[in-house]
């Protein structure tokens, strides 16, 4: 796939207006290219958050939970086992506890119970807690059988989710999901933790309406925004204006040191100063440590860390998560090597990659799928064996292919092949019978080829143009690092031609070198690459503060024009 570099277009009048409002010229150009038109769009106030009442069923569900709190009925939160689910579960548990609810939480065992609100998970949590109500977090929109089983047992079910709905919705007491049919909520990009945060706001409002709380006595849910920020960033949902408000407020709390003790402890074990926290730190330092619990052990450790009330207990739990993350790295590296060796057995003419190994850890196949997708630039699914001849797969896709839509095609053309599936445009999961693996591989290839018809065969990289070397300085880097970036509001990429000097290989897989531009010279790094172009073209790069102990601006290379 060829690489085409394009500069993001922007309106010069908008840039001038932003500069006049006090924003630096380079940052103004970056913002204008992302649709920002005024200073207010950059520094959004929390008061501009979209109100909760426009979300379908949220008021109805709030009445249900308020009644459950009044009657002291047991509520169990059932969460997904990733960072979005964990932060959402911690948030819901803390908020409901402060509202006076009798609340517990439950995380399904991904190996024995499958994903989400399955009949197996309901059987287990019912035996443990005997709930009157189940509230899902970051799952449930596809749990038709699970909801039916819960209802048969006389348990009320409220689904809070953000994943795309399938052809049939579960018959829950209420579904809160901005992506469900008929929901008028204008932002469709809330994460799972964002949805449960909105739901907690609605319950608090309902309790005020019933004179159970006053403005003075109600709990302050702004204290939950650090969890919202972490889950939102980790789940890589598009950062529209509403999500930027949520993330900005949460990041400010982390930097001020008023976040949850568990969040501060995670920064400590990651050896990162929380006062200088960036969204990249959440993505690459904090989220992986929380995710490690759900991937290779028990996500309860992650949730308990997030809801810990003392710094001492939070730090011990954070150390456990750090150890799990180190173990995850070792297992993942072995799986990645195995996956790369399997690639040589596949046809080079195929448009997809489907890999399976009976010994692969089910919690890490998503990471492997992502690694192989990046290496091949092909939609990839990695399967693990979950027992009883059932394979559970995790898929990752390229920008041109909506993988959830591909699964819809496979399901329509091969009824019964997909036992369960769901997800987003770029990431999705599924389960199949082991005997159907070969047929699925053919069906997946066919569906992707159908989707690829009339699609471009090149990768387009949007940059923010070139920089004068004198503008590559710590002030610009601080401006960038203090801004909320994420999907659809991406961190700036720049493009310049440099001379390469002093090439070194780091840890047998990364490159360290210097890039020279006129009289200026900068340290530069490129991850997961052990050679540079013999005749390099323009470098596509991000600006970062010091790396590997070096002080000053550093350039992180993401690609070369002639790759």
Coordinates of C-alpha atoms in Angstrom, one line a residue:
X1 CA 0.0 0.0 0.0
X2 CA 1.5 3.3 -1.1
X3 CA 1.8 6.3 1.2
X4 CA 0.4 9.6 0.2
X5 CA 1.1 12.7 2.3
X6 CA -1.4 15.5 2.4
X7 CA -1.4 18.7 4.4
X8 CA -4.5 19.4 6.4
X9 CA -6.4 22.3 4.9
X10 CA -7.4 25.3 7.0
X11 CA -9.0 28.7 6.7
X12 CA -6.6 31.5 7.0
X13 CA -9.3 33.8 8.4
X14 CA -9.9 31.4 11.2
X15 CA -6.2 31.2 11.9
X16 CA -6.0 35.0 12.2
X17 CA -9.0 35.0 14.6
X18 CA -7.4 32.4 16.8
X19 CA -4.1 34.2 16.8
X20 CA -5.9 37.4 17.7
X21 CA -7.5 35.6 20.7
X22 CA -4.1 34.8 22.1
X23 CA -3.3 31.4 20.5
X24 CA 0.2 30.9 19.0
X25 CA 0.3 30.9 15.2
X26 CA 1.4 27.3 14.9
X27 CA -1.2 26.0 17.3
X28 CA -3.8 28.2 15.6
X29 CA -3.0 26.6 12.3
X30 CA -3.3 23.1 13.9
X31 CA -6.6 23.9 15.6
X32 CA -8.1 25.5 12.5
X33 CA -7.3 22.4 10.5
X34 CA -9.4 20.4 13.0
X35 CA -12.5 22.5 12.7
X36 CA -11.8 24.8 15.7
X37 CA -13.2 28.3 14.9
X38 CA -12.9 30.2 18.2
X39 CA -11.0 30.3 21.4
X40 CA -14.2 29.0 23.1
X41 CA -14.0 25.8 21.0
X42 CA -10.5 25.1 22.4
X43 CA -11.1 25.9 26.0
X44 CA -14.6 24.5 26.4
X45 CA -16.3 25.0 29.7
X46 CA -17.8 22.1 31.6
X47 CA -21.1 24.0 31.5
X48 CA -21.2 23.3 27.8
X49 CA -21.5 19.6 28.3
X50 CA -24.5 18.2 26.5
X51 CA -27.2 17.6 29.1
X52 CA -28.2 14.1 30.0
X53 CA -31.9 14.3 29.5
X54 CA -31.7 14.0 25.7
X55 CA -30.4 10.4 25.9
X56 CA -33.1 7.8 25.2
X57 CA -34.4 6.0 28.2
X58 CA -32.0 7.6 30.7
X59 CA -34.8 9.3 32.7
X60 CA -36.8 6.1 32.8
X61 CA -33.8 4.1 33.9
X62 CA -32.9 6.7 36.6
X63 CA -36.4 6.3 38.0
X64 CA -35.9 2.6 38.2
X65 CA -32.6 2.9 40.1
X66 CA -33.9 5.6 42.4
X67 CA -36.7 3.2 43.3
X68 CA -34.2 0.4 43.9
X69 CA -32.2 2.7 46.2
X70 CA -35.3 3.6 48.2
X71 CA -36.3 0.0 48.5
X72 CA -32.6 -1.0 49.3
X73 CA -32.6 -3.6 46.5
X74 CA -29.3 -5.2 45.6
X75 CA -27.7 -3.8 42.4
X76 CA -24.9 -5.5 40.6
X77 CA -22.8 -3.7 38.0
X78 CA -21.5 -6.1 35.3
X79 CA -18.6 -4.7 33.4
X80 CA -16.4 -5.4 30.4
X81 CA -12.9 -6.4 31.3
X82 CA -11.0 -3.7 29.5
X83 CA -9.9 -0.2 30.7
X84 CA -13.1 1.5 29.5
X85 CA -15.2 -1.1 31.3
X86 CA -13.0 -1.0 34.4
X87 CA -13.1 2.8 34.8
X88 CA -16.9 2.7 34.1
X89 CA -17.4 0.0 36.7
X90 CA -15.4 1.9 39.3
X91 CA -17.3 5.1 38.5
X92 CA -20.7 3.4 38.7
X93 CA -19.8 1.6 41.9
X94 CA -18.5 4.8 43.6
X95 CA -21.4 7.0 42.4
X96 CA -24.1 4.5 43.4
X97 CA -22.4 3.9 46.8
X98 CA -22.4 7.7 47.5
X99 CA -26.1 7.8 46.5
X100 CA -26.9 5.2 49.1
X101 CA -27.3 2.1 46.9
X102 CA -26.7 -1.4 48.0
X103 CA -24.2 -2.1 45.1
X104 CA -21.6 -4.7 44.2
X105 CA -19.8 -5.4 40.9
X106 CA -19.0 -8.5 38.9
X107 CA -16.5 -9.1 36.1
X108 CA -17.2 -12.2 33.9
X109 CA -14.4 -14.7 33.4
X110 CA -13.6 -14.3 29.7
X111 CA -12.6 -17.9 29.3
X112 CA -15.6 -19.7 31.0
X113 CA -18.3 -17.1 30.7
X114 CA -17.6 -15.3 27.5
X115 CA -18.1 -11.6 26.8
X116 CA -20.7 -9.4 28.5
X117 CA -24.0 -10.4 29.9
X118 CA -24.0 -14.0 29.0
X119 CA -26.2 -16.7 30.7
X120 CA -23.1 -18.1 32.2
X121 CA -22.1 -14.8 33.8
X122 CA -25.7 -14.2 35.1
X123 CA -25.6 -17.7 36.7
X124 CA -22.4 -16.9 38.5
X125 CA -23.3 -13.4 39.7
X126 CA -26.7 -14.6 40.8
X127 CA -25.2 -17.3 42.9
X128 CA -22.8 -14.8 44.5
X129 CA -25.0 -11.8 45.1
X130 CA -28.7 -12.6 44.5
X131 CA -29.3 -9.2 42.8
X132 CA -32.6 -7.6 42.1
X133 CA -31.0 -5.4 39.4
X134 CA -28.1 -5.7 37.0
X135 CA -26.6 -2.7 35.3
X136 CA -24.2 -3.3 32.5
X137 CA -21.2 -1.1 31.7
X138 CA -19.6 -1.0 28.3
X139 CA -21.5 -4.1 27.2
X140 CA -25.0 -5.6 26.8
X141 CA -26.3 -4.2 23.6
X142 CA -25.9 -7.6 21.9
X143 CA -26.8 -9.7 25.0
X144 CA -30.1 -11.0 23.8
X145 CA -29.9 -14.4 25.4
X146 CA -28.3 -13.1 28.6
X147 CA -31.0 -10.5 29.2
X148 CA -33.7 -13.1 28.5
X149 CA -32.2 -15.4 31.1
X150 CA -32.0 -12.6 33.7
X151 CA -35.6 -11.7 33.1
X152 CA -36.6 -15.3 33.5
X153 CA -35.0 -15.2 36.9
X154 CA -36.9 -12.1 37.9
X155 CA -33.9 -9.8 37.7
X156 CA -34.2 -6.3 36.2
X157 CA -31.7 -5.3 33.6
X158 CA -30.5 -1.8 32.6
X159 CA -28.0 -1.8 29.8
X160 CA -25.5 1.1 29.5
X161 CA -23.3 0.6 26.4
X162 CA -21.9 2.5 23.4
X163 CA -21.2 -0.3 21.0
X164 CA -23.2 -0.5 17.7
X165 CA -26.5 -2.3 18.0
X166 CA -27.3 -5.4 16.1
X167 CA -30.4 -6.3 14.2
X168 CA -32.1 -7.4 17.4
X169 CA -32.1 -5.5 20.7
X170 CA -32.2 -7.3 24.0
X171 CA -35.5 -7.0 25.9
X172 CA -34.0 -5.1 28.9
X173 CA -36.0 -2.9 31.2
X174 CA -34.0 0.0 29.7
X175 CA -31.2 0.5 27.3
X176 CA -29.0 3.6 27.5
X177 CA -26.8 3.8 24.4
X178 CA -26.4 6.9 22.2
X179 CA -25.9 4.5 19.3
X180 CA -29.2 2.6 19.7
X181 CA -31.9 3.3 17.1
X182 CA -34.0 6.4 17.9
X183 CA -31.6 8.0 20.4
X184 CA -31.5 11.8 19.8
X185 CA -28.4 12.4 21.9
X186 CA -26.2 14.5 19.5
X187 CA -22.8 13.0 20.5
X188 CA -22.6 9.4 19.3
X189 CA -19.0 8.9 20.5
X190 CA -19.3 8.5 24.2
X191 CA -17.2 5.7 25.6
X192 CA -18.7 3.1 28.0
X193 CA -17.4 5.1 31.0
X194 CA -18.9 8.3 29.4
X195 CA -22.4 6.6 29.2
X196 CA -22.4 5.4 32.8
X197 CA -21.2 8.9 33.9
X198 CA -24.2 10.4 32.2
X199 CA -26.4 7.8 33.8
X200 CA -25.1 8.6 37.3
X201 CA -25.9 12.3 36.6
X202 CA -29.4 11.4 35.7
X203 CA -29.9 9.3 38.8
X204 CA -28.6 12.1 41.0
X205 CA -31.0 14.5 39.3
X206 CA -33.9 12.1 39.8
X207 CA -33.1 11.8 43.5
X208 CA -33.1 15.6 43.7
X209 CA -36.5 15.7 41.9
X210 CA -37.8 13.3 44.6
X211 CA -36.4 15.5 47.4
X212 CA -34.0 12.7 48.4
X213 CA -31.1 15.0 47.8
X214 CA -30.5 18.7 47.7
X215 CA -28.0 20.7 45.7
X216 CA -26.0 21.1 49.0
X217 CA -26.2 17.4 50.1
X218 CA -25.6 15.7 46.7
X219 CA -22.3 14.1 46.0
X220 CA -19.9 15.9 43.7
X221 CA -19.5 13.8 40.6
X222 CA -16.8 16.1 39.2
X223 CA -14.6 13.9 41.4
X224 CA -15.3 11.1 38.9
X225 CA -13.9 12.8 35.8
X226 CA -10.4 11.4 36.0
X227 CA -11.9 8.0 35.5
X228 CA -14.0 9.3 32.6
X229 CA -10.9 10.8 31.0
X230 CA -8.9 7.6 31.3
X231 CA -11.6 5.3 29.9
X232 CA -12.4 7.7 27.1
X233 CA -8.8 8.0 26.0
X234 CA -8.1 4.2 26.4
X235 CA -11.1 3.2 24.3
X236 CA -9.9 5.5 21.4
X237 CA -13.4 6.9 20.7
X238 CA -13.5 10.0 18.6
X239 CA -12.8 13.2 20.6
X240 CA -15.7 15.4 19.5
X241 CA -16.4 18.5 21.5
X242 CA -18.3 16.8 24.2
X243 CA -15.6 14.2 24.8
X244 CA -12.9 16.8 24.7
X245 CA -14.7 18.6 27.6
X246 CA -14.9 15.4 29.6
X247 CA -11.2 14.5 28.9
X248 CA -10.0 18.0 29.5
X249 CA -11.7 18.2 32.9
X250 CA -10.4 14.8 33.9
X251 CA -6.9 15.5 32.9
X252 CA -6.9 18.8 34.8
X253 CA -7.9 16.9 38.0
X254 CA -5.0 14.4 37.4
X255 CA -2.5 17.2 36.9
X256 CA -3.8 19.0 40.0
X257 CA -3.3 15.9 42.1
X258 CA -7.0 15.6 43.0
X259 CA -7.6 12.3 41.2
X260 CA -8.4 9.0 42.8
X261 CA -5.5 7.6 44.9
X262 CA -5.4 4.6 42.5
X263 CA -4.8 6.9 39.5
X264 CA -2.0 8.7 41.3
X265 CA -0.5 5.4 42.3
X266 CA -0.5 4.1 38.7
X267 CA 1.5 7.2 37.7
X268 CA 3.9 6.5 40.5
X269 CA 4.6 2.8 39.5
X270 CA 4.9 4.0 35.8
X271 CA 7.5 6.5 37.0
X272 CA 5.7 9.4 35.5
X273 CA 4.9 12.7 37.2
X274 CA 1.1 13.0 37.3
X275 CA 1.4 16.8 37.4
X276 CA 2.7 16.7 33.8
X277 CA 0.3 14.0 32.6
X278 CA -0.7 13.9 28.9
X279 CA -3.2 11.9 26.9
X280 CA -0.3 9.9 25.6
X281 CA 0.6 8.9 29.1
X282 CA -2.9 7.6 29.6
X283 CA -2.7 5.7 26.3
X284 CA 0.7 4.1 26.8
X285 CA 1.4 4.0 30.5
X286 CA -1.9 4.0 32.5
X287 CA -4.4 2.2 30.3
X288 CA -2.0 -0.8 29.6
X289 CA -1.5 -1.4 33.3
X290 CA -5.3 -1.4 34.0
X291 CA -5.9 -3.6 30.9
X292 CA -3.2 -6.1 32.0
X293 CA -5.5 -7.2 34.9
X294 CA -8.3 -8.1 32.5
X295 CA -6.0 -9.6 29.9
X296 CA -4.0 -12.1 32.0
X297 CA -5.6 -12.2 35.5
X298 CA -8.6 -10.7 37.2
X299 CA -9.9 -7.2 36.4
X300 CA -11.0 -6.9 40.0
X301 CA -7.5 -5.9 40.8
X302 CA -7.8 -3.0 38.4
X303 CA -11.2 -1.9 39.7
X304 CA -10.1 -2.2 43.3
X305 CA -7.1 0.0 42.6
X306 CA -9.4 2.6 41.0
X307 CA -11.8 2.7 43.9
X308 CA -9.2 2.4 46.7
X309 CA -9.7 5.2 49.2
X310 CA -6.2 5.2 50.8
X311 CA -2.9 5.9 49.1
X312 CA -1.2 2.9 50.7
X313 CA -3.7 0.3 49.5
X314 CA -3.9 2.0 46.1
X315 CA -0.1 1.8 45.7
X316 CA 0.0 -1.9 46.6
X317 CA -2.7 -2.6 44.0
X318 CA -0.9 -0.5 41.5
X319 CA 2.3 -2.5 42.0
X320 CA 0.3 -5.6 41.3
X321 CA -1.0 -4.1 38.1
X322 CA 2.5 -3.1 37.1
X323 CA 3.7 -6.7 37.7
X324 CA 0.8 -8.0 35.6
X325 CA 1.7 -5.6 32.8
X326 CA 5.3 -6.8 32.8
X327 CA 4.1 -10.4 32.6
X328 CA 1.7 -9.4 29.8
X329 CA 4.6 -8.0 27.8
X330 CA 6.6 -11.2 28.0
X331 CA 3.6 -13.4 27.0
X332 CA 2.7 -10.9 24.2
X333 CA 6.2 -10.9 22.8
X334 CA 6.2 -14.7 22.5
X335 CA 2.7 -14.7 20.9
X336 CA 3.8 -12.0 18.5
X337 CA 6.8 -14.0 17.4
X338 CA 4.6 -17.0 16.8
X339 CA 2.1 -14.9 14.8
X340 CA 4.8 -13.4 12.6
X341 CA 6.1 -16.9 11.8
X342 CA 2.6 -18.0 10.9
X343 CA 2.4 -15.2 8.3
X344 CA 4.9 -16.9 6.1
X345 CA 2.4 -19.8 5.7
X346 CA -0.3 -17.5 4.3
X347 CA -0.9 -16.5 0.7
X348 CA 0.6 -13.1 -0.2
X349 CA -2.4 -12.5 -2.5
X350 CA -5.0 -12.5 0.3
X351 CA -6.7 -9.3 1.6
X352 CA -7.0 -10.5 5.1
X353 CA -5.1 -12.3 7.9
X354 CA -6.8 -14.9 10.1
X355 CA -4.5 -16.6 12.7
X356 CA -5.2 -19.2 15.3
X357 CA -3.1 -21.0 18.0
X358 CA -4.6 -23.3 20.6
X359 CA -2.1 -22.1 23.2
X360 CA -2.6 -18.4 22.7
X361 CA -3.9 -16.4 25.8
X362 CA -7.5 -15.3 25.1
X363 CA -6.8 -11.9 26.8
X364 CA -4.0 -11.0 24.4
X365 CA -5.3 -12.0 21.0
X366 CA -6.5 -8.4 20.4
X367 CA -3.0 -7.1 20.9
X368 CA -1.6 -9.7 18.5
X369 CA -4.3 -8.8 15.9
X370 CA -3.3 -5.2 16.2
X371 CA 0.4 -5.9 15.8
X372 CA -0.2 -8.0 12.7
X373 CA -2.6 -5.5 11.2
X374 CA 0.1 -2.8 11.6
X375 CA 2.7 -5.1 10.0
X376 CA 0.6 -6.2 7.1
X377 CA -1.8 -3.3 6.7
X378 CA -4.6 -5.9 6.3
X379 CA -7.7 -6.6 8.4
X380 CA -6.6 -9.2 10.9
X381 CA -8.3 -11.6 13.3
X382 CA -6.5 -13.6 15.9
X383 CA -8.3 -16.6 17.6
X384 CA -7.7 -18.4 20.8
X385 CA -9.4 -21.6 22.1
X386 CA -11.8 -21.1 24.9
X387 CA -12.7 -24.8 25.4
X388 CA -15.6 -26.9 24.2
X389 CA -14.4 -26.4 20.6
X390 CA -15.2 -22.7 20.8
X391 CA -12.8 -20.1 19.4
X392 CA -12.9 -16.5 20.5
X393 CA -11.4 -14.0 18.1
X394 CA -10.4 -10.4 18.2
X395 CA -10.2 -8.3 15.0
X396 CA -8.4 -5.1 14.1
X397 CA -8.9 -3.3 10.8
X398 CA -7.4 -0.7 8.5
X399 CA -9.0 2.7 7.9
X400 CA -10.7 1.6 4.7
X401 CA -12.6 -1.3 6.2
X402 CA -15.4 -1.2 8.8
X403 CA -14.8 -4.5 10.5
X404 CA -18.2 -4.6 12.3
X405 CA -19.9 -4.2 8.9
X406 CA -17.8 -7.0 7.5
X407 CA -19.0 -9.2 10.3
X408 CA -22.6 -8.2 9.5
X409 CA -22.0 -9.4 5.9
X410 CA -20.5 -12.7 7.1
X411 CA -23.4 -13.3 9.4
X412 CA -26.0 -12.5 6.8
X413 CA -24.4 -14.7 4.1
X414 CA -23.5 -17.5 6.6
X415 CA -26.4 -17.8 9.2
X416 CA -25.3 -19.4 12.4
X417 CA -21.5 -19.3 11.7
X418 CA -20.9 -16.4 14.1
X419 CA -22.1 -17.4 17.5
X420 CA -21.7 -13.9 18.9
X421 CA -20.0 -10.7 17.6
X422 CA -19.9 -7.0 18.1
X423 CA -17.7 -4.0 18.1
X424 CA -16.7 -0.8 16.2
X425 CA -15.3 0.2 12.9
X426 CA -11.7 -0.6 13.7
X427 CA -12.0 -3.3 16.4
X428 CA -14.5 -6.1 17.0
X429 CA -14.8 -9.5 18.6
X430 CA -16.5 -12.7 17.7
X431 CA -16.9 -16.4 18.7
X432 CA -17.2 -19.3 16.3
X433 CA -17.0 -23.1 16.4
X434 CA -13.6 -24.5 15.8
X435 CA -14.9 -26.6 12.9
X436 CA -16.0 -23.4 11.2
X437 CA -12.6 -21.8 11.2
X438 CA -11.7 -22.6 7.6
X439 CA -15.1 -21.6 6.3
X440 CA -15.0 -18.4 8.3
X441 CA -11.6 -17.6 6.9
X442 CA -13.0 -17.8 3.4
X443 CA -16.2 -15.9 4.3
X444 CA -14.1 -13.1 6.0
X445 CA -11.9 -12.8 2.9
X446 CA -14.9 -12.6 0.6
X447 CA -16.7 -10.0 2.8
X448 CA -13.6 -7.8 3.0
X449 CA -13.0 -8.0 -0.8
X450 CA -16.6 -6.9 -1.2
X451 CA -16.1 -3.9 1.1
X452 CA -12.8 -3.1 -0.7
X453 CA -14.5 -2.7 -4.1
X454 CA -14.0 0.9 -5.3
X455 CA -11.9 1.8 -2.2
X456 CA -8.5 3.5 -2.5
X457 CA -5.5 1.2 -2.5
X458 CA -3.2 3.7 -0.7
X459 CA -2.7 5.0 2.8
X460 CA -3.3 8.7 3.2
X461 CA -1.4 10.5 5.9
X462 CA -2.7 14.0 6.9
X463 CA 0.0 16.2 8.4
X464 CA 0.1 19.8 9.7
X465 CA 2.7 20.7 7.2
X466 CA 6.4 21.5 7.8
X467 CA 8.0 23.4 10.6
X468 CA 10.8 25.9 10.5
X469 CA 13.5 24.3 12.6
X470 CA 13.6 27.4 14.9
X471 CA 10.0 26.7 15.8
X472 CA 10.9 23.2 17.1
X473 CA 11.2 24.2 20.8
X474 CA 9.9 23.3 24.2
X475 CA 7.3 26.0 24.2
X476 CA 5.5 24.5 21.2
X477 CA 5.9 21.0 22.7
X478 CA 4.4 22.2 26.0
X479 CA 1.4 23.7 24.1
X480 CA 0.9 20.4 22.3
X481 CA 1.3 18.2 25.4
X482 CA -1.1 20.4 27.4
X483 CA -3.9 20.0 24.8
X484 CA -6.3 17.1 24.7
X485 CA -5.7 14.9 21.6
X486 CA -7.3 11.7 20.5
X487 CA -9.2 10.0 17.7
X488 CA -10.6 12.4 15.1
X489 CA -8.8 15.2 17.0
X490 CA -5.4 13.8 16.4
X491 CA -2.1 15.0 17.8
X492 CA -0.2 17.1 15.3
X493 CA 2.0 15.4 12.7
X494 CA 4.6 17.4 10.9
X495 CA 6.6 16.7 7.7
X496 CA 10.1 17.9 6.9
X497 CA 13.1 16.6 5.0
X498 CA 16.1 16.0 7.2
X499 CA 19.6 14.6 7.0
X500 CA 20.1 11.5 9.1
X501 CA 23.1 11.1 11.4
X502 CA 24.4 8.8 14.2
X503 CA 22.1 5.9 13.7
X504 CA 21.8 3.5 16.6
X505 CA 19.6 0.4 17.2
X506 CA 18.0 0.3 20.7
X507 CA 16.9 -3.0 22.3
X508 CA 17.2 -4.7 18.9
X509 CA 14.0 -3.2 17.5
X510 CA 14.0 0.6 17.8
X511 CA 16.1 3.3 16.1
X512 CA 17.8 6.3 17.7
X513 CA 19.4 8.9 15.5
X514 CA 19.8 12.6 14.9
X515 CA 18.1 14.6 12.3
X516 CA 19.8 17.7 10.9
X517 CA 18.1 20.6 9.2
X518 CA 20.5 23.4 8.3
X519 CA 22.3 24.4 11.4
X520 CA 19.8 22.7 13.6
X521 CA 20.1 19.1 14.9
X522 CA 17.5 17.1 16.9
X523 CA 17.4 13.7 18.6
X524 CA 14.9 11.4 16.9
X525 CA 13.4 8.0 17.5
X526 CA 11.5 5.5 15.5
X527 CA 9.8 2.6 17.3
X528 CA 9.7 -1.0 16.0
X529 CA 12.0 -0.5 13.1
X530 CA 15.7 -1.5 12.8
X531 CA 16.6 0.3 9.5
X532 CA 16.2 3.6 7.8
X533 CA 15.7 4.4 4.2
X534 CA 19.0 4.5 2.2
X535 CA 17.8 7.7 0.5
X536 CA 15.3 9.1 3.0
X537 CA 12.5 11.3 1.8
X538 CA 10.5 13.5 4.1
X539 CA 10.0 12.4 7.7
X540 CA 6.6 12.3 9.2
X541 CA 7.0 13.1 12.9
X542 CA 5.5 14.2 16.2
X543 CA 7.2 16.5 18.7
X544 CA 7.9 15.2 22.2
X545 CA 9.8 16.4 25.2
X546 CA 13.0 14.6 26.2
X547 CA 13.4 10.9 25.7
X548 CA 16.0 8.4 27.0
X549 CA 17.3 11.0 29.5
X550 CA 17.9 13.7 26.9
X551 CA 16.7 17.2 27.7
X552 CA 15.0 19.2 25.0
X553 CA 12.9 18.7 21.9
X554 CA 12.8 15.2 20.4
X555 CA 11.2 14.0 17.2
X556 CA 9.3 10.7 17.0
X557 CA 9.2 9.4 13.5
X558 CA 6.0 7.6 12.4
X559 CA 6.9 7.1 8.7
X560 CA 9.1 8.1 5.8
X561 CA 7.7 9.3 2.6
X562 CA 9.4 6.7 0.5
X563 CA 8.4 3.7 2.7

